[in-house]
PDB file of C-alpha atoms in Angstrom:
ATOM      1  CA  MET A   1      34.358  25.814 -63.134  1.00  0.00           C
ATOM      2  CA  ALA A   2      32.007  23.258 -64.674  1.00  0.00           C
ATOM      3  CA  LYS A   3      29.261  21.754 -62.582  1.00  0.00           C
ATOM      4  CA  THR A   4      29.238  17.997 -62.022  1.00  0.00           C
ATOM      5  CA  VAL A   5      26.473  15.393 -62.032  1.00  0.00           C
ATOM      6  CA  LEU A   6      27.419  12.058 -60.462  1.00  0.00           C
ATOM      7  CA  ILE A   7      25.446   9.019 -61.643  1.00  0.00           C
ATOM      8  CA  ASN A   8      25.709   5.597 -60.026  1.00  0.00           C
ATOM      9  CA  GLY A   9      23.780   2.337 -60.134  1.00  0.00           C
ATOM     10  CA  CYS A  10      23.549  -0.790 -62.290  1.00  0.00           C
ATOM     11  CA  SER A  11      23.464  -1.318 -66.064  1.00  0.00           C
ATOM     12  CA  TYR A  12      20.358   0.863 -66.399  1.00  0.00           C
ATOM     13  CA  ALA A  13      22.393   3.800 -65.101  1.00  0.00           C
ATOM     14  CA  HIS A  14      25.632   2.674 -66.778  1.00  0.00           C
ATOM     15  CA  ARG A  15      24.129   3.112 -70.249  1.00  0.00           C
ATOM     16  CA  TRP A  16      22.294   6.317 -69.405  1.00  0.00           C
ATOM     17  CA  HIS A  17      23.623   9.683 -70.583  1.00  0.00           C
ATOM     18  CA  PRO A  18      21.263  12.542 -69.672  1.00  0.00           C
ATOM     19  CA  ASP A  19      23.295  15.136 -71.601  1.00  0.00           C
ATOM     20  CA  LYS A  20      20.262  17.059 -72.879  1.00  0.00           C
ATOM     21  CA  TRP A  21      19.015  17.627 -69.310  1.00  0.00           C
ATOM     22  CA  PHE A  22      22.406  18.704 -68.000  1.00  0.00           C
ATOM     23  CA  GLU A  23      23.870  20.733 -70.837  1.00  0.00           C
ATOM     24  CA  GLY A  24      27.136  22.322 -69.754  1.00  0.00           C
ATOM     25  CA  TYR A  25      27.650  19.889 -66.865  1.00  0.00           C
ATOM     26  CA  ASP A  26      30.389  17.318 -66.503  1.00  0.00           C
ATOM     27  CA  ILE A  27      28.582  14.000 -66.228  1.00  0.00           C
ATOM     28  CA  VAL A  28      30.488  11.402 -64.242  1.00  0.00           C
ATOM     29  CA  ASN A  29      28.957   7.948 -64.513  1.00  0.00           C
ATOM     30  CA  ILE A  30      30.423   5.348 -62.142  1.00  0.00           C
ATOM     31  CA  ALA A  31      27.584   2.826 -62.526  1.00  0.00           C
ATOM     32  CA  GLU A  32      28.487  -0.809 -63.125  1.00  0.00           C
ATOM     33  CA  CYS A  33      26.572  -3.536 -64.936  1.00  0.00           C
ATOM     34  CA  GLY A  34      25.204  -6.008 -62.401  1.00  0.00           C
ATOM     35  CA  GLY A  35      25.939  -3.620 -59.559  1.00  0.00           C
ATOM     36  CA  SER A  36      23.952  -3.628 -56.354  1.00  0.00           C
ATOM     37  CA  ASN A  37      22.439  -0.749 -54.407  1.00  0.00           C
ATOM     38  CA  ARG A  38      25.002  -1.317 -51.663  1.00  0.00           C
ATOM     39  CA  ARG A  39      27.811  -0.980 -54.238  1.00  0.00           C
ATOM     40  CA  ALA A  40      26.248   2.217 -55.572  1.00  0.00           C
ATOM     41  CA  VAL A  41      25.975   3.747 -52.091  1.00  0.00           C
ATOM     42  CA  ARG A  42      29.517   2.705 -51.116  1.00  0.00           C
ATOM     43  CA  THR A  43      31.160   3.922 -54.325  1.00  0.00           C
ATOM     44  CA  THR A  44      29.163   7.174 -54.341  1.00  0.00           C
ATOM     45  CA  VAL A  45      30.509   8.025 -50.885  1.00  0.00           C
ATOM     46  CA  GLU A  46      34.032   6.950 -51.915  1.00  0.00           C
ATOM     47  CA  TRP A  47      33.905   9.087 -55.075  1.00  0.00           C
ATOM     48  CA  ILE A  48      32.736  12.167 -53.158  1.00  0.00           C
ATOM     49  CA  LEU A  49      35.397  11.747 -50.471  1.00  0.00           C
ATOM     50  CA  GLN A  50      38.108  11.431 -53.138  1.00  0.00           C
ATOM     51  CA  ASN A  51      36.869  14.047 -55.632  1.00  0.00           C
ATOM     52  CA  GLY A  52      34.795  16.560 -53.696  1.00  0.00           C
ATOM     53  CA  ASN A  53      31.119  17.394 -53.833  1.00  0.00           C
ATOM     54  CA  PRO A  54      29.289  17.052 -57.132  1.00  0.00           C
ATOM     55  CA  ASP A  55      26.449  19.465 -57.809  1.00  0.00           C
ATOM     56  CA  TYR A  56      23.916  16.639 -58.111  1.00  0.00           C
ATOM     57  CA  VAL A  57      23.795  12.885 -57.489  1.00  0.00           C
ATOM     58  CA  LEU A  58      21.468  10.666 -59.531  1.00  0.00           C
ATOM     59  CA  LEU A  59      20.949   7.185 -58.147  1.00  0.00           C
ATOM     60  CA  PRO A  60      18.575   4.874 -60.015  1.00  0.00           C
ATOM     61  CA  ILE A  61      17.678   2.056 -57.601  1.00  0.00           C
ATOM     62  CA  THR A  62      18.276  -1.485 -58.862  1.00  0.00           C
ATOM     63  CA  PHE A  63      16.924  -4.884 -57.785  1.00  0.00           C
ATOM     64  CA  LEU A  64      17.015  -5.345 -54.004  1.00  0.00           C
ATOM     65  CA  ASN A  65      18.233  -8.948 -54.174  1.00  0.00           C
ATOM     66  CA  ARG A  66      21.610  -7.912 -55.582  1.00  0.00           C
ATOM     67  CA  PHE A  67      24.471  -7.557 -53.141  1.00  0.00           C
ATOM     68  CA  GLU A  68      28.226  -7.490 -52.996  1.00  0.00           C
ATOM     69  CA  ALA A  69      30.765  -9.424 -51.015  1.00  0.00           C
ATOM     70  CA  TYR A  70      34.398  -8.937 -50.189  1.00  0.00           C
ATOM     71  CA  TYR A  71      36.448 -11.507 -52.075  1.00  0.00           C
ATOM     72  CA  ASP A  72      39.831 -13.064 -51.230  1.00  0.00           C
ATOM     73  CA  HIS A  73      41.030 -11.567 -47.964  1.00  0.00           C
ATOM     74  CA  LEU A  74      44.640 -12.415 -48.887  1.00  0.00           C
ATOM     75  CA  LYS A  75      44.785  -9.769 -51.618  1.00  0.00           C
ATOM     76  CA  PRO A  76      46.465  -6.510 -50.557  1.00  0.00           C
ATOM     77  CA  LYS A  77      43.686  -4.360 -52.042  1.00  0.00           C
ATOM     78  CA  VAL A  78      40.025  -4.606 -51.061  1.00  0.00           C
ATOM     79  CA  GLU A  79      38.092  -6.132 -53.912  1.00  0.00           C
ATOM     80  CA  TYR A  80      34.315  -6.469 -53.969  1.00  0.00           C
ATOM     81  CA  VAL A  81      32.348  -8.802 -56.187  1.00  0.00           C
ATOM     82  CA  SER A  82      28.851  -7.807 -57.304  1.00  0.00           C
ATOM     83  CA  ILE A  83      26.458 -10.713 -56.936  1.00  0.00           C
ATOM     84  CA  SER A  84      23.152 -10.822 -58.755  1.00  0.00           C
ATOM     85  CA  PRO A  85      20.864 -13.880 -58.818  1.00  0.00           C
ATOM     86  CA  GLY A  86      20.376 -13.388 -62.550  1.00  0.00           C
ATOM     87  CA  PHE A  87      24.081 -13.917 -63.179  1.00  0.00           C
ATOM     88  CA  LEU A  88      24.603 -16.946 -60.915  1.00  0.00           C
ATOM     89  CA  GLY A  89      25.165 -19.363 -63.786  1.00  0.00           C
ATOM     90  CA  ARG A  90      28.269 -17.433 -64.867  1.00  0.00           C
ATOM     91  CA  ALA A  91      29.937 -17.110 -61.472  1.00  0.00           C
ATOM     92  CA  LYS A  92      32.463 -19.400 -59.801  1.00  0.00           C
ATOM     93  CA  LEU A  93      30.816 -18.596 -56.492  1.00  0.00           C
ATOM     94  CA  ALA A  94      27.334 -19.608 -57.732  1.00  0.00           C
ATOM     95  CA  PRO A  95      26.858 -22.600 -55.401  1.00  0.00           C
ATOM     96  CA  ILE A  96      27.908 -20.608 -52.339  1.00  0.00           C
ATOM     97  CA  VAL A  97      25.730 -17.632 -53.266  1.00  0.00           C
ATOM     98  CA  ALA A  98      22.722 -19.847 -53.985  1.00  0.00           C
ATOM     99  CA  GLU A  99      23.137 -21.490 -50.561  1.00  0.00           C
ATOM    100  CA  TYR A 100      23.426 -18.106 -48.845  1.00  0.00           C
ATOM    101  CA  MET A 101      20.378 -16.708 -50.631  1.00  0.00           C
ATOM    102  CA  ALA A 102      18.296 -19.783 -49.776  1.00  0.00           C
ATOM    103  CA  TYR A 103      18.605 -19.025 -46.055  1.00  0.00           C
ATOM    104  CA  GLU A 104      18.425 -15.225 -46.008  1.00  0.00           C
ATOM    105  CA  HIS A 105      14.964 -13.971 -45.088  1.00  0.00           C
ATOM    106  CA  PRO A 106      13.527 -11.650 -47.793  1.00  0.00           C
ATOM    107  CA  SER A 107      12.911  -8.854 -45.264  1.00  0.00           C
ATOM    108  CA  VAL A 108      16.676  -8.633 -44.687  1.00  0.00           C
ATOM    109  CA  THR A 109      17.224  -7.299 -48.220  1.00  0.00           C
ATOM    110  CA  LEU A 110      14.704  -4.510 -47.610  1.00  0.00           C
ATOM    111  CA  ASP A 111      16.166  -3.712 -44.182  1.00  0.00           C
ATOM    112  CA  ARG A 112      19.679  -3.534 -45.640  1.00  0.00           C
ATOM    113  CA  PHE A 113      18.545  -1.260 -48.470  1.00  0.00           C
ATOM    114  CA  VAL A 114      16.592   1.118 -46.206  1.00  0.00           C
ATOM    115  CA  THR A 115      19.520   1.375 -43.776  1.00  0.00           C
ATOM    116  CA  ASP A 116      21.957   2.123 -46.618  1.00  0.00           C
ATOM    117  CA  MET A 117      19.660   4.799 -48.064  1.00  0.00           C
ATOM    118  CA  ILE A 118      19.148   6.480 -44.677  1.00  0.00           C
ATOM    119  CA  MET A 119      22.924   6.663 -44.220  1.00  0.00           C
ATOM    120  CA  LEU A 120      23.462   7.980 -47.768  1.00  0.00           C
ATOM    121  CA  ASP A 121      20.721  10.570 -47.260  1.00  0.00           C
ATOM    122  CA  GLY A 122      22.419  11.814 -44.090  1.00  0.00           C
ATOM    123  CA  PHE A 123      25.841  11.910 -45.758  1.00  0.00           C
ATOM    124  CA  LEU A 124      24.576  13.875 -48.780  1.00  0.00           C
ATOM    125  CA  LYS A 125      22.453  16.271 -46.691  1.00  0.00           C
ATOM    126  CA  GLN A 126      25.376  16.973 -44.355  1.00  0.00           C
ATOM    127  CA  ARG A 127      27.426  17.970 -47.420  1.00  0.00           C
ATOM    128  CA  ASN A 128      24.500  19.929 -48.993  1.00  0.00           C
ATOM    129  CA  ILE A 129      24.455  17.724 -52.098  1.00  0.00           C
ATOM    130  CA  PRO A 130      21.028  17.488 -53.757  1.00  0.00           C
ATOM    131  CA  TYR A 131      20.164  14.024 -55.031  1.00  0.00           C
ATOM    132  CA  LEU A 132      17.452  12.039 -56.693  1.00  0.00           C
ATOM    133  CA  ALA A 133      17.000   8.312 -56.115  1.00  0.00           C
ATOM    134  CA  TRP A 134      14.196   6.401 -57.845  1.00  0.00           C
ATOM    135  CA  ASN A 135      13.156   2.871 -58.753  1.00  0.00           C
ATOM    136  CA  MET A 136      14.695   2.202 -62.149  1.00  0.00           C
ATOM    137  CA  CYS A 137      14.104  -1.523 -62.562  1.00  0.00           C
ATOM    138  CA  THR A 138      10.496  -2.248 -61.652  1.00  0.00           C
TER     139      THR A 138
END
């Protein structure tokens, strides 16, 4: 049975293919351009619960000011929208997001990130999944 490496994150991870470092491994890359750290944590846990434990998880950390929001509660399926300040000009929700971001204290983004990473660390350790998370963007 082939070993699996799960990669998640933003566009930096989406375009990354570390085949030479993981020769003989199945590399599963579920990163998304413009994705937030919260999206990466949430979808990593979802992937593991649906597919089983990978042998390794690689999680390049993206910009802390990115986030995601649930969109259109009337839809039957949960749908999240990744929101990044750099992409505000292209989004229908730009005025609402800009208003929200104007009033959120900067320390909240760090608190949210640290809390998410502590929970992911506990989840992966409980399942004995080794992982590496590092700052990819700055």
